[in-house]
Tab-separated table of C-alpha atoms in Angstrom:
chain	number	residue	atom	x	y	z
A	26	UNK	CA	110.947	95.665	108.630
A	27	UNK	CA	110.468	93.283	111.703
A	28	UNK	CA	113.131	92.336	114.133
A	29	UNK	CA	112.197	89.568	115.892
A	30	UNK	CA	112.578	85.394	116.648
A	31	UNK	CA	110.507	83.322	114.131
A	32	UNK	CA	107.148	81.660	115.913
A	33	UNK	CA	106.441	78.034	114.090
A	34	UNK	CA	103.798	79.881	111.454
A	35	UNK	CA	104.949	80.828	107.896
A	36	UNK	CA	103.311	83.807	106.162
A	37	UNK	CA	104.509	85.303	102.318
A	38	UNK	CA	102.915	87.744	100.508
A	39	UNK	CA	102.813	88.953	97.401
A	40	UNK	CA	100.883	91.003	94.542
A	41	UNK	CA	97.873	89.705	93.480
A	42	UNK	CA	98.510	89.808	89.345
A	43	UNK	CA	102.021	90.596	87.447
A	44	UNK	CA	102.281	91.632	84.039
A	45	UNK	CA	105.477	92.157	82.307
A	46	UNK	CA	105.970	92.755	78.191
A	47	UNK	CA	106.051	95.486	75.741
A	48	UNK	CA	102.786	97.855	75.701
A	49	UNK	CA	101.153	96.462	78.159
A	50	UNK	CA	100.564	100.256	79.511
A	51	UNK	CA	97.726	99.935	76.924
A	52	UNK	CA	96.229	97.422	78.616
A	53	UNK	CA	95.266	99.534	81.686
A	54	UNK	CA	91.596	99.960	81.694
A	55	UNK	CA	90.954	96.047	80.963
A	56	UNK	CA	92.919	95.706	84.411
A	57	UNK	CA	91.411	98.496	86.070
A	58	UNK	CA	87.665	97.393	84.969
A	59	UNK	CA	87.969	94.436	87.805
A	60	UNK	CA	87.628	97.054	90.095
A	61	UNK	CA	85.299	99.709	88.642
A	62	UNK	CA	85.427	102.518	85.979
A	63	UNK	CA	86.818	105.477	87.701
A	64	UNK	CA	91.276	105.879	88.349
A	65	UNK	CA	93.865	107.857	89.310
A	66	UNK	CA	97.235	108.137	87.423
A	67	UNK	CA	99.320	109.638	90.187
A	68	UNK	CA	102.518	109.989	86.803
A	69	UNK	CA	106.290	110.991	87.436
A	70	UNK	CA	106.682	114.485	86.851
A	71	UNK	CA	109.487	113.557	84.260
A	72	UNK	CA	106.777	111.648	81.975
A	73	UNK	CA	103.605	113.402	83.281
A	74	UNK	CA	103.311	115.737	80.130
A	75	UNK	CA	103.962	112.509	77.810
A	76	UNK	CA	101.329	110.338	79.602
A	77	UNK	CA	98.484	112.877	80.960
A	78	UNK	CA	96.319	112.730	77.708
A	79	UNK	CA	97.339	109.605	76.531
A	80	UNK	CA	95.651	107.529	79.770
A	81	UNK	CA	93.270	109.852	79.863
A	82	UNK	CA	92.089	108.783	76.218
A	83	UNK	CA	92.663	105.314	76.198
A	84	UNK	CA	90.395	105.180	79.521
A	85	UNK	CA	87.491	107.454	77.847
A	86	UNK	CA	87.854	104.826	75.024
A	87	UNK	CA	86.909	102.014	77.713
A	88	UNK	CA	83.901	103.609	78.477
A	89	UNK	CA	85.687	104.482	81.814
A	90	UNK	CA	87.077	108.289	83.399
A	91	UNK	CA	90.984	108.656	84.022
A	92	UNK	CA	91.800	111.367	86.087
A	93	UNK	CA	96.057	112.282	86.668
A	94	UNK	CA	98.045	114.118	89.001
A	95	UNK	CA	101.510	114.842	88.827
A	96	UNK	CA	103.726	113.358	91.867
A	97	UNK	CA	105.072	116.036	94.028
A	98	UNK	CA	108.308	114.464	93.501
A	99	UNK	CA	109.125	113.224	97.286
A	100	UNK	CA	107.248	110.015	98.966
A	101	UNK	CA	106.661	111.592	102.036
A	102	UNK	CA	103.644	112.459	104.946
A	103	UNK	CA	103.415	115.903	103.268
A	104	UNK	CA	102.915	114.280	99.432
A	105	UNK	CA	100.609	111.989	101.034
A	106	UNK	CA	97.916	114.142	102.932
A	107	UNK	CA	98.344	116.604	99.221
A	108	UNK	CA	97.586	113.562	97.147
A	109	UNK	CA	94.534	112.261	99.587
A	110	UNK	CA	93.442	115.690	99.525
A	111	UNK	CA	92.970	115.815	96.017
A	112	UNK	CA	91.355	113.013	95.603
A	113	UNK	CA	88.389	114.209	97.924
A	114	UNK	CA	88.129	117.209	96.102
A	115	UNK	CA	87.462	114.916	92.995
A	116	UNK	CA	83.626	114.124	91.765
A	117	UNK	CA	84.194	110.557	93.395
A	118	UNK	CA	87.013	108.892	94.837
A	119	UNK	CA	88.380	106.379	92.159
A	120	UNK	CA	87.922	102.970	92.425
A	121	UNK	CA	91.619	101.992	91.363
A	122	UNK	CA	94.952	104.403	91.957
A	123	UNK	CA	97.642	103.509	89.235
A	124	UNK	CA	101.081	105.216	89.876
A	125	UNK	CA	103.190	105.370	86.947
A	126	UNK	CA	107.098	106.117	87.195
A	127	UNK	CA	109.950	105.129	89.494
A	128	UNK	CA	110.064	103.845	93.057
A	129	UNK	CA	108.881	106.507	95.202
A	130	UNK	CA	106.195	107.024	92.480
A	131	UNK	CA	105.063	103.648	92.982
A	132	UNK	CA	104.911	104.018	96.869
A	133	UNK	CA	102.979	106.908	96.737
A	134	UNK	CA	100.663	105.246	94.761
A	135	UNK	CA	100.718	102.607	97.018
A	136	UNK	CA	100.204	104.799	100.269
A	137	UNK	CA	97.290	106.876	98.805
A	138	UNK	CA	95.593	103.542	97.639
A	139	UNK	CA	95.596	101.965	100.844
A	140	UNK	CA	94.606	105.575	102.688
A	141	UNK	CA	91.473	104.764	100.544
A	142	UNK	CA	91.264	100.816	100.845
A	143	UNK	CA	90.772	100.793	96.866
A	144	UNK	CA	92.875	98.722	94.482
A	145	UNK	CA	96.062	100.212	93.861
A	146	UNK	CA	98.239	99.067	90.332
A	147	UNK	CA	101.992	100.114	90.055
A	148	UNK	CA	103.766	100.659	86.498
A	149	UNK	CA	107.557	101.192	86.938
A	150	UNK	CA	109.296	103.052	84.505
A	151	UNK	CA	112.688	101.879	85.511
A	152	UNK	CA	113.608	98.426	86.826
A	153	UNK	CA	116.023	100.184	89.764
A	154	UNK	CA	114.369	98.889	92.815
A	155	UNK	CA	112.161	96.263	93.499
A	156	UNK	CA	109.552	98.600	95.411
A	157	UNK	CA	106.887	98.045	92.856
A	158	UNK	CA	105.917	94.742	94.277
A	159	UNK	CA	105.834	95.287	97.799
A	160	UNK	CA	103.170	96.087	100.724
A	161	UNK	CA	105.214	99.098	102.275
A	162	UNK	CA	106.063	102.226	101.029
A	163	UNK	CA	109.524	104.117	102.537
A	164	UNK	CA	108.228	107.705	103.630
A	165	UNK	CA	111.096	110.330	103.376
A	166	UNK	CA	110.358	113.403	105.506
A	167	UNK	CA	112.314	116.293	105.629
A	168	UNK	CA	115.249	116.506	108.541
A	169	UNK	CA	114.124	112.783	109.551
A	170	UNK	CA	115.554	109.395	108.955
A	171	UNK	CA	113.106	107.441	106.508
A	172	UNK	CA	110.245	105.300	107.757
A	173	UNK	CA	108.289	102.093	106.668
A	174	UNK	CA	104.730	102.732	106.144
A	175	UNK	CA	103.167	99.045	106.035
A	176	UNK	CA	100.056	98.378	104.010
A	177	UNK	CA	97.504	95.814	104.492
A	178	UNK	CA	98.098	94.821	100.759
A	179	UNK	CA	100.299	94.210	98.295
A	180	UNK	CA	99.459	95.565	95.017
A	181	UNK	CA	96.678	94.251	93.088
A	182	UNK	CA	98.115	94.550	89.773
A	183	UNK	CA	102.287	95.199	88.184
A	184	UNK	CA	102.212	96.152	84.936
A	185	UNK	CA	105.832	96.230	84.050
A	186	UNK	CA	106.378	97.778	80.587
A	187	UNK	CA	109.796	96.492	78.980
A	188	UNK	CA	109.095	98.964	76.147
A	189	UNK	CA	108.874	102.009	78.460
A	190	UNK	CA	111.708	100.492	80.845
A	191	UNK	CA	114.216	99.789	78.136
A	192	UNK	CA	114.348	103.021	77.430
A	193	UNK	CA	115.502	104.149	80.906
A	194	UNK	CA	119.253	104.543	81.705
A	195	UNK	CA	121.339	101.395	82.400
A	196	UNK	CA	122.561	102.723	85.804
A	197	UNK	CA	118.786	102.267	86.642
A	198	UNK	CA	119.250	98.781	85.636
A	199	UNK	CA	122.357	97.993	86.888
A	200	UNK	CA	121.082	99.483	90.568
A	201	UNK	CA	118.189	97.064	90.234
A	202	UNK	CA	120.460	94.359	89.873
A	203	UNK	CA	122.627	95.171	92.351
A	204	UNK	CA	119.070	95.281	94.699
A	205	UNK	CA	118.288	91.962	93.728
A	206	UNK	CA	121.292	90.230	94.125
A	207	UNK	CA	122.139	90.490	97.496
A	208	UNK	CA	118.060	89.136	98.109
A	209	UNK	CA	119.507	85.845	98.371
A	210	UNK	CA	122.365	86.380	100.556
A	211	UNK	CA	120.508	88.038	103.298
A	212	UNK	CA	117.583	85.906	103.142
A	213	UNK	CA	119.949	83.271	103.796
A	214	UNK	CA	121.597	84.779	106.544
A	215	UNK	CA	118.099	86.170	108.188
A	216	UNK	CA	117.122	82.394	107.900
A	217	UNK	CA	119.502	80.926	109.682
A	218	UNK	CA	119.377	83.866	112.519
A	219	UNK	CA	115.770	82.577	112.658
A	220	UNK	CA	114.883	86.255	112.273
A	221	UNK	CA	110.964	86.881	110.778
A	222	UNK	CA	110.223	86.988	107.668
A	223	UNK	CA	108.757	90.406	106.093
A	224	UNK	CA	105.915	89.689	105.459
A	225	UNK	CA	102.938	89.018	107.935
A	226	UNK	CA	102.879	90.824	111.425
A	227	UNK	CA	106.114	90.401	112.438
A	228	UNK	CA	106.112	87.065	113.964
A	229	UNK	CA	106.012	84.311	110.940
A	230	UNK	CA	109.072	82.666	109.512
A	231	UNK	CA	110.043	82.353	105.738
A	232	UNK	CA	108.009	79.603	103.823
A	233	UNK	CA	109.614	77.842	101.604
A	234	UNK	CA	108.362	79.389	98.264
A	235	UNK	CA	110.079	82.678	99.881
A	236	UNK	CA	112.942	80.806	100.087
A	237	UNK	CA	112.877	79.724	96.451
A	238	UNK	CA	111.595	82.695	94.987
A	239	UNK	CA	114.760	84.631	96.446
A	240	UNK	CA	117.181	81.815	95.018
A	241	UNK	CA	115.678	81.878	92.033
A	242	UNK	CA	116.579	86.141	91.558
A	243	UNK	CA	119.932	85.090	91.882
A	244	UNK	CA	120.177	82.193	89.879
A	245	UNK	CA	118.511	83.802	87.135
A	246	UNK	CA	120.648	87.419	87.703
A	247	UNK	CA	124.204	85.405	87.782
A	248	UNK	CA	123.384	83.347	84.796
A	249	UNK	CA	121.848	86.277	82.428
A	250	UNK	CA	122.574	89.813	84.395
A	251	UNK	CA	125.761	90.528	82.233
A	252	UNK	CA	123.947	89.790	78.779
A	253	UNK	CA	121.033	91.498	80.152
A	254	UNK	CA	123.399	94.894	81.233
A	255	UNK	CA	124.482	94.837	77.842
A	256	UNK	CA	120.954	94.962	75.812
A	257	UNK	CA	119.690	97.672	78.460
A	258	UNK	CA	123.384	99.825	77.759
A	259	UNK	CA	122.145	99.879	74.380
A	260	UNK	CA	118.155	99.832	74.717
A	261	UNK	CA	117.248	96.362	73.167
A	262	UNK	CA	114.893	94.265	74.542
A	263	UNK	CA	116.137	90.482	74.059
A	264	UNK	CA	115.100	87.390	76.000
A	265	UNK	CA	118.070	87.937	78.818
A	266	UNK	CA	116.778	91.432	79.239
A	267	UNK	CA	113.133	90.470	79.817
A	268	UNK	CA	114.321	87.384	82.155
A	269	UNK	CA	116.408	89.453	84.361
A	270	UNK	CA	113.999	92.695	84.655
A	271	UNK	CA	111.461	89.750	85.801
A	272	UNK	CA	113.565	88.814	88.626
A	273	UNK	CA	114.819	92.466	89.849
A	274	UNK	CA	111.086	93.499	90.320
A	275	UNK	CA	109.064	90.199	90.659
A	276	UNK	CA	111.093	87.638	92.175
A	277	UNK	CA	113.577	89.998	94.256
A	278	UNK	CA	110.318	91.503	95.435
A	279	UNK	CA	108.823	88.389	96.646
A	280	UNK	CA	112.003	87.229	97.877
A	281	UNK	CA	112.919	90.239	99.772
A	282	UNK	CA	109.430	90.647	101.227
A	283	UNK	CA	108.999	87.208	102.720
A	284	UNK	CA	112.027	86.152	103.379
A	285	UNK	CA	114.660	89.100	105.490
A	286	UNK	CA	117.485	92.098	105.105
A	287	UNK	CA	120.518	92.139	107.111
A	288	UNK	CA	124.219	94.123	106.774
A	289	UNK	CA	123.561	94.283	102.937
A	290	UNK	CA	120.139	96.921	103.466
A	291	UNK	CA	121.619	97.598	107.442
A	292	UNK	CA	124.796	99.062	105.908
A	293	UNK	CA	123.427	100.568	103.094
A	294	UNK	CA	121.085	102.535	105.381
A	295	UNK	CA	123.690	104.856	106.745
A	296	UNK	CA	124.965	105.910	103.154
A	297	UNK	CA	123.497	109.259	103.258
A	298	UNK	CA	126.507	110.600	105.760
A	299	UNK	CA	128.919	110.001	103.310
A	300	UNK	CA	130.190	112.934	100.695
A	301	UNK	CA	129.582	113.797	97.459
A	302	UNK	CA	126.352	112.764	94.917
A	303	UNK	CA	123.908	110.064	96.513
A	304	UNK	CA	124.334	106.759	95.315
A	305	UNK	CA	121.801	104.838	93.973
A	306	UNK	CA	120.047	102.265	96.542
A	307	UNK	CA	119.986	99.315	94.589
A	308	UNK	CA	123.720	99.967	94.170
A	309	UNK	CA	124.705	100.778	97.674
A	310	UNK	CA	123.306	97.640	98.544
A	311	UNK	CA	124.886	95.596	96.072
A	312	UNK	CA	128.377	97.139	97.499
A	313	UNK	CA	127.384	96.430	100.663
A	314	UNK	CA	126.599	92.420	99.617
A	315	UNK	CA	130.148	92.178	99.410
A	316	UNK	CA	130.836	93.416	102.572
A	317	UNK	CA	128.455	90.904	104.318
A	318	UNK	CA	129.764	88.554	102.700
A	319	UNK	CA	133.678	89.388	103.522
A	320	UNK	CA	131.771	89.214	107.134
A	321	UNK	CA	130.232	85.932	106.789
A	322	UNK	CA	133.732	84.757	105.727
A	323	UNK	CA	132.073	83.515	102.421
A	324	UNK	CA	135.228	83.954	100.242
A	325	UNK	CA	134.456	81.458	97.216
A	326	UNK	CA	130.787	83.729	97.113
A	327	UNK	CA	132.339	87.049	97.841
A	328	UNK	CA	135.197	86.248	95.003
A	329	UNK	CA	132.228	85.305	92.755
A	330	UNK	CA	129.894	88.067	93.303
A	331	UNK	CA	132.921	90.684	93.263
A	332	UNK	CA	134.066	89.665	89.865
A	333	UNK	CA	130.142	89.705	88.885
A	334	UNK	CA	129.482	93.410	90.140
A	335	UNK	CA	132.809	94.790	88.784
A	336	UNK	CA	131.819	93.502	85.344
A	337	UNK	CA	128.416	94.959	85.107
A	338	UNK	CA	129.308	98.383	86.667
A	339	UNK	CA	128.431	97.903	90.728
A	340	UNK	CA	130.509	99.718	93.074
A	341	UNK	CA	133.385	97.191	94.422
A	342	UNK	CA	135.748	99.820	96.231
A	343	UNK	CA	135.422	102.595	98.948
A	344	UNK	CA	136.363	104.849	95.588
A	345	UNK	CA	133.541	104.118	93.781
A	346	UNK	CA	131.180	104.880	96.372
A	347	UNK	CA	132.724	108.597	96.301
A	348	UNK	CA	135.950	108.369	99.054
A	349	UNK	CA	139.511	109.713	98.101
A	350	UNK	CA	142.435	108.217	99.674
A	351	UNK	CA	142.523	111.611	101.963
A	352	UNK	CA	139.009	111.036	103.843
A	353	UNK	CA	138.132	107.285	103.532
A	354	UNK	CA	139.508	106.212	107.595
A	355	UNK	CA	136.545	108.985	108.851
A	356	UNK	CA	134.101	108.429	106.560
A	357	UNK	CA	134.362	104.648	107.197
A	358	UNK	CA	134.034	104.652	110.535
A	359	UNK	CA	130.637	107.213	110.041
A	360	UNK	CA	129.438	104.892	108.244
A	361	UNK	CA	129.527	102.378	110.279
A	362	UNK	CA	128.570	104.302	113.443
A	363	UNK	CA	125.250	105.387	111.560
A	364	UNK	CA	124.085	102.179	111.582
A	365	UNK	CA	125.705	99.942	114.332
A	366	UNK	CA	123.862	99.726	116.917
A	367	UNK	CA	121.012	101.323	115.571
A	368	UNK	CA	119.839	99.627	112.614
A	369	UNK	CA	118.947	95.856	113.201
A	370	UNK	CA	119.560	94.206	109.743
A	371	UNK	CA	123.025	95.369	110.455
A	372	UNK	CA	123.469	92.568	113.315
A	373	UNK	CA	120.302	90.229	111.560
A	374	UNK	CA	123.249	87.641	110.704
A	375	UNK	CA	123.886	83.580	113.064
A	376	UNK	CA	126.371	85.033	114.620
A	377	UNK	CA	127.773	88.020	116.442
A	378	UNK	CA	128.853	91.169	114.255
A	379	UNK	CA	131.394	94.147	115.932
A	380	UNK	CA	131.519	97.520	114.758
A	381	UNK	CA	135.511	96.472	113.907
A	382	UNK	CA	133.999	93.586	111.517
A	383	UNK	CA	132.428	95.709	109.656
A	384	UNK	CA	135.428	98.354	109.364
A	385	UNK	CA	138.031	95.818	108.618
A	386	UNK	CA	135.352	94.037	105.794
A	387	UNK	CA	134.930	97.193	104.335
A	388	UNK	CA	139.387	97.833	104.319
A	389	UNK	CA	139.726	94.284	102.938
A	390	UNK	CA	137.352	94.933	99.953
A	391	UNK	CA	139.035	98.049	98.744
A	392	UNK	CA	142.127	95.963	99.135
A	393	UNK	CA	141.069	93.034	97.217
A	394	UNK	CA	139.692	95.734	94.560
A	395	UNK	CA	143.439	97.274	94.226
A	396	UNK	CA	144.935	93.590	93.828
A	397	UNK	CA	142.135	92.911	91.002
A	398	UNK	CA	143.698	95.564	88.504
């Protein structure tokens, strides 16, 4: 994602149809026929034996040929050159690449689609990130530090199923949320550092529907995201549910992709040093929201959006990102030295950010967690 001072232009971006509701998976082939009569399903491994036949029939009931792959599990340079491989083995290349399954799913899909300049749709199967939307895909090689592959598209169509999604686990969810939220809060803070927005070339500022679309996520998550938690803890799909998994994948999306990160993603970014099972992005980041905004000295927000994460199940406390009492002063600080310095977003904020800032944010939140019991 760009770091750089805002010229006067404006740029946003964003997929070219969205389609959210309960079996709209059916409705594949009438989207894909805008763009010919051959796809790819490039499916999740975990729903690859559920969904192989079944788009492969629905397709041959178009009139049209479905072809499917499994994902090799890992959005990386190696999946990538296997996938495009494939696909020149194949009679033709297809004229539309739908990926079906979670975020890295959906980049892949997006990566081989644009290795092809064909129309690419993406079908989430959880609502934990807001990748789906976006014109990037994050490429995670082996014994490197991720990258951002930009595309020279968003994708044509999102087809989010609430059937399929409310069936996922509610950590899923709740990560999604915790993605979404903090949209807001660092497009507001990227805005005011004048920083460029993310979509464009890296030298166009936020337009104003950017703006909006970001406040929006967060209006709509702080009004709705607790009843919402609740219906997905229990798989129901009610009105709050379909409201809030609209604005963790379409409206965070947007917002996030033409407006700016900053210590929320920045921090987040160095969470792989720390011990114990990987956290969940969308939740990392939602942890790390309160830190930026301990930093920002945005106490009526942070006291806000604190009691608003503990409720729904967000990380709020050095403990619930996997410390103990015995190793939380060193893994702290290598946290922090992972990513100050040499992460961007960490300092993308209108004014100047230490390394101790960010130490002593991160000390007062686990204290204001304690006093909260």
């Amino acid at each position: 994602m760009p770091d750089a001072k805002a010229m006067e232009s404006r740029a946003f971006g964003s997929p070219s149809r969205y389609i959210q509701g309960p079996d709209e998976i059916n409705n594949l082939p009438v989207f894909s026929a805008n763009f010919g009569k051959t796809a790819l399903a490039i499916i999740d491994p975990f729903f690859y034996d559920e969904y192989q036949s079944k788009i492969q029939k629905m397709f041959r009931d178009a009139g049209m040929q479905a072809y499917t792959v499994c994902f090799p599990g890992v959005c990386s340079d190696d999946s990538l050159k296997l996938l495009v491989d494939y696909c020149k083995e194949l009679p033709e290349i297809p004229d539309v690449f739908i990926g079906i399954g979670g975020g890295q799913t959906c980049d892949m899909n997006k990566a081989v689609g644009a290795t092809f300049r064909k129309a690419f749709i993406n079908v989430p199967t959880s609502l934990a990130t807001d990748a789906p939307t976006s014109t990037h895909s994050i490429m995670n090689n082996q014994d490197q530090l991720p990258y951002l592959m930009v595309h020279y598209k968003n994708p044509d169509y999102v087809v989010v199923d609430t059937k399929i999604t409310v069936q996922s686990p509610v950590e899923m969810f709740i990560s999604g949320i915790g993605d979404a939220l903090a949209t807001y809060i660092e497009a507001e803070a990227s805005y005011a550092n004048n920083n460029v927005c993310n979509a464009g070339d890296g030298k166009y500022r936020p337009t104003q529907l950017g703006m909006e679309t970001a406040k929006l996520s967060y209006q709509v998550l702080l009004e709705k995201g607790e009843a919402a938690v609740m219906a997905a803890r229990y798989h129901l799909r009610t009105p709050a549910y379909e409201d809030v998994a609209e604005a963790t994948v379409l409206l965070s999306g947007i917002g996030f992709e033409c407006t700016g990160v900053a210590i929320a993603h920045g921090l987040q970014a160095g969470f792989h040093v720390l011990p114990g099972k990987a956290l969940m992005h969308g939740a990392g980041v939602g942890y790390c929201m309160l830190v930026q905004l301990i930093v920002a000295n945005d106490i009526k927000r942070f006291e806000q959006l604190f009691r608003f994460c503990k409720n729904i199940g967000l990380p709020v406390c050095t403990a619930d990102i996997g410390l103990t009492e015995e190793n939380r002063d060193m893994y702290v600080e290598k946290l922090v030295d992972e990513v100050y310095g040499k992460r961007w977003n960490v300092s993308n904020m209108p004014f100047y950010v230490s390394r101790e800032m960010l130490i002593n944010a991160i000390f007062y939140l686990d204290r204001y967690a304690a006093e909260q019991l």
